[in-house]
Amino acid sequence: MTYVAKPKLHHPTLAKNKIGYTRRDYEGKVSTLCAGCGHDSISAALIQAFWELEIQPHKVAKLSGIGCSSKTPDYFLGNSHGFNTVHGRMPSVLTGANLANRDLIYLGVSGDGDSASIGLGQFAHVMRRGVNMTYILENNGVYGLTKGQFSATADKGSKAKKGATNTDAPVDTVSLALLMGATYVARSFSGDKQQLTPLIKAAIAHPGAAFIDVISPCVAFNNHLGSTKSYDYVREHNEAVNRLDFWPNRETITVDYSAGGVIEVPGADGSILKLRKLHADYDPSDRINAQAMIASAAHKGEVLTGLLYLSPDAEDLHAHLNTYEAAFNKLGEKDLCPGAGMLEKINAGLR
Ligand SMILES: Cc1ncc(C[n+]2csc(CCOP(=O)(O)OP(=O)(O)O)c2C)c(N)n1
Ligand code: SF4
Ligand SMILES: [Mg+2]
């Protein structure tokens, strides 16, 4: 089975968002992934997040690499722009698209093989450059598509389905993203849609490189005893540092909070992010403390989830480079080709 068309009909009472779309309008083709694969739950959270944010699907560009995870953009946002690139090369293609047209909302979807093995360099550089994007890493600790080899995020000592032990040290992608200068860093679990959906919404609103590592069990090759990326292991060792709620710009807040332990973070676009603290000593604006807490949790075999770091003064690549605001495809010949006089002036400035 490689392709199944989805029926277009839907129930007339299906709820619509303020721009008149139902959740079905944010879906894609029928998934061909294994039943129970964590990646499908991440697609469901993405559909929910874009529907709740009332984003027009044609305003979104979704780019991915190669892998089961990288196939998923076909299963959501069927009316958005999409580019299934080359293994480990999504970040550079996305960077180019973003530089040419900043008017779109950029979503990068990748796997642990795609990002932490062949694409490790690209991953590091897209974070340090601050490309305005939401980078979702669907982390199952294996190369699912090529039948379950250990990936670079597999924990040392964890077991493969047939019993082999992984002897290599793991790449911890959230630590790396922090080290590289990402301005929004989170970790979540595909089995926790309540936590994941607002994390995605806040990442989309974030003006810079937003990274979410989502532990996403592979039921075919890495969901057994001895795996640290199985549903059972993550449920037993999930340590949430906070819970997040997100309101897009200036919407009335109707939820009640007890005053203690809640931080309110206003976004540059008028949105509001509320963080309910679960760990008294966890401050997501403190990069050094975040790094220490992540390392300490990993040492204890815990999976630290939630919003791990948020920079209060994030900027994106366009701000760093002071680029021209209009998308290249909106510029006329006069702007793109300012003539011999201008060329002479530029050349003179370089002499
Ligand atoms: C250049 C290149 N090298 C190797 C492959 C083979 N290959 C395809 S997918 C994949 C690994 C995918 O693993 P991951 O990114 O973790 O995705 P998952 O399938 O686990 O979601 C590999 C090695 C390829 N397609 N291209
Ligand atoms: S092989 Fe693993 S990652 Fe790929 S679809 Fe099946 S469960 Fe998901
Ligand atoms: Mg994988």
Coordinates of N, CA, C and O in Angstrom, one line a residue, residues 186-300:
A186 N 12.7 22.7 23.2 CA 11.7 21.9 24.0 C 11.9 20.4 23.7 O 12.5 20.0 22.6
R187 N 11.4 19.6 24.6 CA 11.4 18.2 24.4 C 10.0 17.7 24.8 O 9.4 18.2 25.7
S188 N 9.4 16.8 24.0 CA 8.1 16.2 24.3 C 8.1 14.7 23.9 O 9.1 14.1 23.6
F189 N 6.9 14.2 24.0 CA 6.6 12.8 23.8 C 5.4 12.6 22.9 O 4.4 13.3 23.1
S190 N 5.5 11.8 21.9 CA 4.4 11.7 20.9 C 3.1 11.2 21.6 O 2.0 11.5 21.1
G191 N 3.3 10.5 22.7 CA 2.1 10.1 23.5 C 1.5 11.1 24.4 O 0.6 10.8 25.2
D192 N 2.0 12.3 24.3 CA 1.4 13.4 25.2 C 1.0 14.6 24.4 O 1.7 15.6 24.3
K193 N -0.1 14.4 23.7 CA -0.6 15.5 22.8 C -0.9 16.8 23.5 O -0.7 17.9 23.0
Q194 N -1.4 16.7 24.7 CA -1.7 17.8 25.6 C -0.5 18.7 25.8 O -0.5 19.9 25.9
Q195 N 0.7 18.1 26.0 CA 1.9 18.8 26.2 C 2.5 19.3 24.8 O 2.9 20.4 24.7
L196 N 2.4 18.4 23.8 CA 3.1 18.7 22.5 C 2.4 19.8 21.7 O 3.0 20.7 21.2
T197 N 1.0 19.9 21.7 CA 0.3 20.8 20.9 C 0.7 22.3 21.2 O 1.1 23.1 20.4
P198 N 0.6 22.7 22.5 CA 0.9 24.1 22.8 C 2.4 24.4 22.6 O 2.8 25.5 22.2
L199 N 3.3 23.4 22.8 CA 4.7 23.6 22.5 C 4.9 23.9 21.0 O 5.7 24.8 20.6
I200 N 4.1 23.2 20.1 CA 4.2 23.5 18.7 C 3.7 24.9 18.4 O 4.3 25.7 17.6
K201 N 2.6 25.2 19.0 CA 2.0 26.6 18.7 C 3.0 27.7 19.1 O 3.2 28.7 18.4
A202 N 3.6 27.5 20.3 CA 4.5 28.6 20.8 C 5.7 28.6 19.9 O 6.3 29.7 19.6
A203 N 6.2 27.5 19.4 CA 7.3 27.4 18.5 C 7.0 28.1 17.2 O 7.9 28.8 16.6
I204 N 5.8 27.9 16.7 CA 5.5 28.6 15.4 C 5.5 30.1 15.6 O 6.0 30.9 14.7
A205 N 5.1 30.6 16.7 CA 5.0 32.0 17.0 C 6.4 32.6 17.3 O 6.6 33.8 17.2
H206 N 7.4 31.7 17.6 CA 8.7 32.2 18.1 C 9.5 32.8 16.9 O 9.6 32.2 15.8
P207 N 10.1 34.0 17.0 CA 10.8 34.6 15.9 C 12.2 34.2 15.8 O 13.1 35.0 16.0
G208 N 12.5 32.9 15.5 CA 13.9 32.5 15.4 C 13.9 31.0 15.3 O 12.9 30.4 14.9
A209 N 15.0 30.3 15.5 CA 15.1 28.9 15.4 C 14.5 28.2 16.6 O 15.0 28.3 17.7
A210 N 13.4 27.5 16.4 CA 12.7 26.8 17.5 C 12.8 25.3 17.3 O 12.5 24.8 16.2
F211 N 13.3 24.7 18.3 CA 13.6 23.2 18.1 C 12.8 22.4 19.1 O 12.7 22.7 20.3
I212 N 12.1 21.4 18.6 CA 11.3 20.5 19.5 C 11.8 19.0 19.2 O 11.6 18.5 18.0
D213 N 12.4 18.4 20.1 CA 12.7 17.0 20.0 C 11.6 16.2 20.6 O 11.2 16.4 21.7
V214 N 11.0 15.3 19.8 CA 9.8 14.6 20.2 C 10.2 13.1 20.3 O 10.4 12.5 19.2
I215 N 10.2 12.5 21.5 CA 10.4 11.1 21.5 C 9.2 10.4 20.9 O 8.1 10.6 21.4
S216 N 9.5 9.6 19.9 CA 8.4 9.0 19.1 C 8.6 7.5 18.8 O 9.3 7.2 17.8
P217 N 8.1 6.7 19.7 CA 8.5 5.3 19.6 C 8.2 4.6 18.2 O 7.2 4.9 17.6
C218 N 9.2 3.8 17.8 CA 9.0 3.0 16.6 C 8.5 1.6 17.0 O 9.3 0.8 17.6
V219 N 7.3 1.3 16.7 CA 6.7 0.1 17.2 C 7.2 -1.1 16.5 O 7.2 -2.2 17.0
A220 N 7.8 -0.9 15.3 CA 8.3 -2.1 14.5 C 9.7 -2.5 15.0 O 10.0 -3.7 15.1
F221 N 10.5 -1.5 15.4 CA 11.9 -1.9 15.7 C 12.5 -1.4 17.1 O 13.6 -1.8 17.4
N222 N 11.7 -0.6 17.8 CA 12.4 -0.1 19.0 C 11.4 0.2 20.1 O 11.4 1.2 20.8
N223 N 10.5 -0.8 20.4 CA 9.5 -0.6 21.4 C 9.5 -1.8 22.4 O 8.4 -2.1 23.0
H224 N 10.7 -2.3 22.6 CA 10.8 -3.5 23.5 C 11.5 -3.2 24.8 O 12.0 -2.1 25.0
L225 N 11.5 -4.2 25.7 CA 12.2 -4.0 27.0 C 13.7 -3.8 26.6 O 14.3 -4.5 25.8
G226 N 14.4 -2.9 27.3 CA 15.8 -2.6 27.0 C 16.0 -1.4 26.1 O 17.1 -0.9 26.0
S227 N 14.9 -0.9 25.5 CA 14.9 0.3 24.7 C 14.6 1.5 25.5 O 13.6 1.4 26.3
T228 N 15.3 2.6 25.4 CA 14.9 3.8 26.2 C 14.1 4.7 25.4 O 13.8 5.8 25.8
K229 N 13.6 4.2 24.2 CA 12.7 5.1 23.4 C 11.4 4.3 23.2 O 10.7 4.6 22.2
S230 N 11.1 3.4 24.1 CA 9.8 2.7 24.0 C 8.7 3.5 24.7 O 9.0 4.3 25.5
Y231 N 7.4 3.1 24.4 CA 6.3 3.8 25.1 C 6.4 3.6 26.6 O 6.3 4.5 27.3
D232 N 6.7 2.3 27.0 CA 6.7 2.1 28.4 C 7.8 2.8 29.1 O 7.6 3.4 30.2
Y233 N 9.0 2.8 28.5 CA 10.2 3.5 29.2 C 9.9 5.0 29.3 O 10.1 5.6 30.4
V234 N 9.4 5.6 28.2 CA 9.2 7.1 28.3 C 8.1 7.4 29.3 O 8.2 8.4 30.1
R235 N 7.0 6.6 29.3 CA 5.9 6.9 30.3 C 6.5 6.8 31.7 O 6.1 7.6 32.6
E236 N 7.3 5.8 32.0 CA 7.8 5.6 33.3 C 8.9 6.7 33.7 O 9.0 6.9 34.9
H237 N 9.6 7.2 32.8 CA 10.7 8.1 33.1 C 10.5 9.6 32.7 O 11.4 10.4 32.7
N238 N 9.3 9.9 32.3 CA 9.0 11.3 31.8 C 8.9 12.3 32.9 O 8.2 12.1 33.9
E239 N 9.8 13.3 32.9 CA 9.9 14.3 34.0 C 9.6 15.6 33.3 O 10.4 16.2 32.7
A240 N 8.3 16.1 33.5 CA 8.0 17.4 32.8 C 8.4 18.5 33.8 O 8.1 18.5 34.9
V241 N 9.2 19.5 33.2 CA 9.6 20.6 34.0 C 8.6 21.7 34.1 O 8.6 22.5 35.0
N242 N 7.7 21.8 33.1 CA 6.6 22.8 33.1 C 5.5 22.3 32.2 O 5.7 21.4 31.4
R243 N 4.4 23.0 32.2 CA 3.3 22.8 31.3 C 3.0 24.2 30.7 O 3.0 25.2 31.4
L244 N 2.7 24.2 29.4 CA 2.6 25.4 28.7 C 1.2 25.6 28.1 O 0.6 24.7 27.7
D245 N 0.7 26.8 28.2 CA -0.5 27.2 27.4 C -0.1 28.4 26.6 O 0.7 29.3 27.0
F246 N -0.7 28.4 25.4 CA -0.4 29.5 24.4 C -1.6 30.1 23.9 O -2.5 29.5 23.4
W247 N -1.6 31.5 23.9 CA -2.7 32.2 23.3 C -2.2 33.1 22.2 O -1.3 33.9 22.4
P248 N -2.7 32.9 20.9 CA -2.3 33.8 19.9 C -2.7 35.2 20.2 O -3.5 35.5 21.0
N249 N -2.1 36.2 19.4 CA -2.2 37.6 19.8 C -3.5 38.1 20.3 O -4.5 38.0 19.6
R250 N -3.5 38.7 21.4 CA -4.5 39.4 22.1 C -5.8 38.7 22.2 O -6.9 39.3 22.3
E251 N -5.8 37.4 22.3 CA -7.1 36.6 22.6 C -7.4 36.7 24.1 O -6.5 36.7 24.9
T252 N -8.7 36.7 24.4 CA -9.0 36.8 25.8 C -8.6 35.5 26.5 O -8.9 34.4 26.0
I253 N -8.0 35.6 27.6 CA -7.6 34.4 28.4 C -8.7 34.0 29.3 O -9.1 34.8 30.2
T254 N -9.2 32.8 29.1 CA -10.3 32.4 29.9 C -10.0 31.4 31.0 O -10.8 31.0 31.9
V255 N -8.7 30.8 30.9 CA -8.4 29.8 31.9 C -7.9 30.4 33.2 O -7.2 31.4 33.2
D256 N -8.3 29.8 34.3 CA -7.9 30.3 35.6 C -6.6 29.7 36.1 O -6.4 28.5 35.9
Y257 N -5.7 30.5 36.7 CA -4.5 29.9 37.2 C -4.3 30.3 38.7 O -4.6 31.4 39.0
S258 N -3.8 29.4 39.4 CA -3.4 29.8 40.8 C -2.1 30.6 40.6 O -1.3 30.3 39.7
A259 N -2.0 31.7 41.4 CA -0.9 32.6 41.2 C 0.5 31.9 41.3 O 1.4 32.2 40.5
G260 N 0.7 31.1 42.2 CA 2.0 30.5 42.5 C 2.4 29.6 41.3 O 1.7 28.8 40.8
G261 N 3.7 29.7 41.0 CA 4.3 28.8 40.0 C 3.9 29.0 38.6 O 4.1 28.2 37.7
V262 N 3.3 30.2 38.2 CA 3.0 30.5 36.8 C 3.8 31.7 36.3 O 3.8 32.7 36.9
I263 N 4.4 31.5 35.2 CA 5.2 32.6 34.6 C 4.4 33.0 33.3 O 4.0 32.1 32.5
E264 N 4.3 34.3 33.1 CA 3.6 34.7 31.9 C 4.7 35.4 31.0 O 5.4 36.3 31.4
V265 N 4.8 34.9 29.7 CA 5.8 35.5 28.8 C 5.1 36.1 27.6 O 4.5 35.4 26.8
P266 N 5.1 37.4 27.5 CA 4.5 38.0 26.3 C 5.4 37.9 25.1 O 6.6 38.0 25.2
G267 N 4.8 37.5 23.9 CA 5.6 37.3 22.7 C 5.7 38.7 21.9 O 4.9 39.6 22.2
A268 N 6.6 38.8 21.0 CA 6.8 40.0 20.2 C 5.6 40.3 19.4 O 5.3 41.5 19.1
D269 N 4.8 39.3 19.0 CA 3.7 39.5 18.1 C 2.4 39.7 18.9 O 1.3 39.7 18.4
G270 N 2.5 39.9 20.2 CA 1.3 40.1 21.1 C 0.7 38.8 21.6 O -0.2 38.8 22.4
S271 N 1.3 37.7 21.3 CA 0.8 36.4 21.8 C 1.3 36.3 23.3 O 2.2 37.0 23.7
I272 N 0.6 35.4 24.0 CA 1.0 35.2 25.4 C 1.2 33.7 25.7 O 0.4 32.8 25.3
L273 N 2.3 33.5 26.4 CA 2.7 32.1 26.7 C 2.6 32.0 28.3 O 3.2 32.8 29.0
K274 N 1.9 31.0 28.8 CA 1.9 30.8 30.2 C 2.5 29.5 30.5 O 2.2 28.5 30.0
L275 N 3.5 29.6 31.4 CA 4.2 28.4 31.8 C 3.9 28.1 33.3 O 4.1 28.9 34.2
R276 N 3.3 26.9 33.4 CA 3.0 26.4 34.8 C 4.2 25.6 35.2 O 4.6 24.6 34.7
K277 N 4.9 26.1 36.3 CA 6.1 25.5 36.7 C 5.8 24.2 37.4 O 5.0 24.1 38.4
L278 N 6.5 23.1 37.1 CA 6.3 21.8 37.8 C 7.6 21.6 38.7 O 7.5 21.0 39.7
H279 N 8.7 22.0 38.2 CA 9.9 21.9 38.9 C 10.2 23.3 39.5 O 10.4 24.3 38.8
A280 N 10.2 23.4 40.8 CA 10.4 24.7 41.5 C 11.7 25.5 41.0 O 11.7 26.7 40.8
D281 N 12.8 24.7 40.8 CA 14.0 25.3 40.5 C 14.3 25.4 39.0 O 15.4 25.6 38.6
Y282 N 13.3 25.2 38.1 CA 13.6 25.2 36.7 C 13.2 26.6 36.1 O 12.0 27.0 36.1
D283 N 14.2 27.3 35.6 CA 14.0 28.6 34.9 C 14.3 28.5 33.4 O 15.5 28.4 33.1
P284 N 13.3 28.5 32.6 CA 13.6 28.3 31.1 C 14.3 29.4 30.4 O 14.7 29.3 29.3
S285 N 14.5 30.5 31.1 CA 15.3 31.6 30.5 C 16.8 31.5 30.8 O 17.6 32.3 30.4
D286 N 17.1 30.5 31.6 CA 18.5 30.4 32.0 C 19.2 29.2 31.3 O 19.0 28.0 31.6
R287 N 19.9 29.6 30.2 CA 20.5 28.5 29.3 C 21.4 27.6 30.1 O 21.4 26.4 29.9
I288 N 22.3 28.1 30.9 CA 23.3 27.3 31.6 C 22.6 26.3 32.6 O 22.9 25.1 32.6
N289 N 21.6 26.8 33.3 CA 20.8 25.9 34.2 C 20.1 24.8 33.4 O 20.1 23.7 33.8
A290 N 19.5 25.2 32.3 CA 18.8 24.2 31.4 C 19.8 23.1 31.0 O 19.5 21.9 31.1
Q291 N 21.0 23.5 30.6 CA 22.0 22.5 30.2 C 22.4 21.6 31.3 O 22.4 20.4 31.1
A292 N 22.5 22.1 32.5 CA 22.9 21.3 33.7 C 21.7 20.4 34.0 O 21.9 19.2 34.3
M293 N 20.5 20.9 34.0 CA 19.3 20.0 34.3 C 19.1 18.9 33.3 O 18.8 17.8 33.7
I294 N 19.3 19.2 32.0 CA 19.2 18.2 31.0 C 20.3 17.1 31.2 O 20.0 15.9 31.2
A295 N 21.5 17.5 31.5 CA 22.6 16.5 31.7 C 22.3 15.7 32.9 O 22.5 14.5 32.9
S296 N 21.8 16.3 34.0 CA 21.6 15.6 35.2 C 20.5 14.6 35.0 O 20.5 13.4 35.5
A297 N 19.4 15.0 34.3 CA 18.3 14.0 34.0 C 18.8 12.9 33.2 O 18.4 11.7 33.5
A298 N 19.6 13.2 32.2 CA 20.0 12.1 31.3 C 20.9 11.1 32.1 O 20.8 9.9 31.9
H299 N 21.7 11.6 33.0 CA 22.5 10.8 33.8 C 21.7 9.8 34.7 O 22.1 8.6 34.9
K300 N 20.5 10.3 35.1 CA 19.6 9.4 35.9 C 18.7 8.6 35.1 O 17.8 7.9 35.6

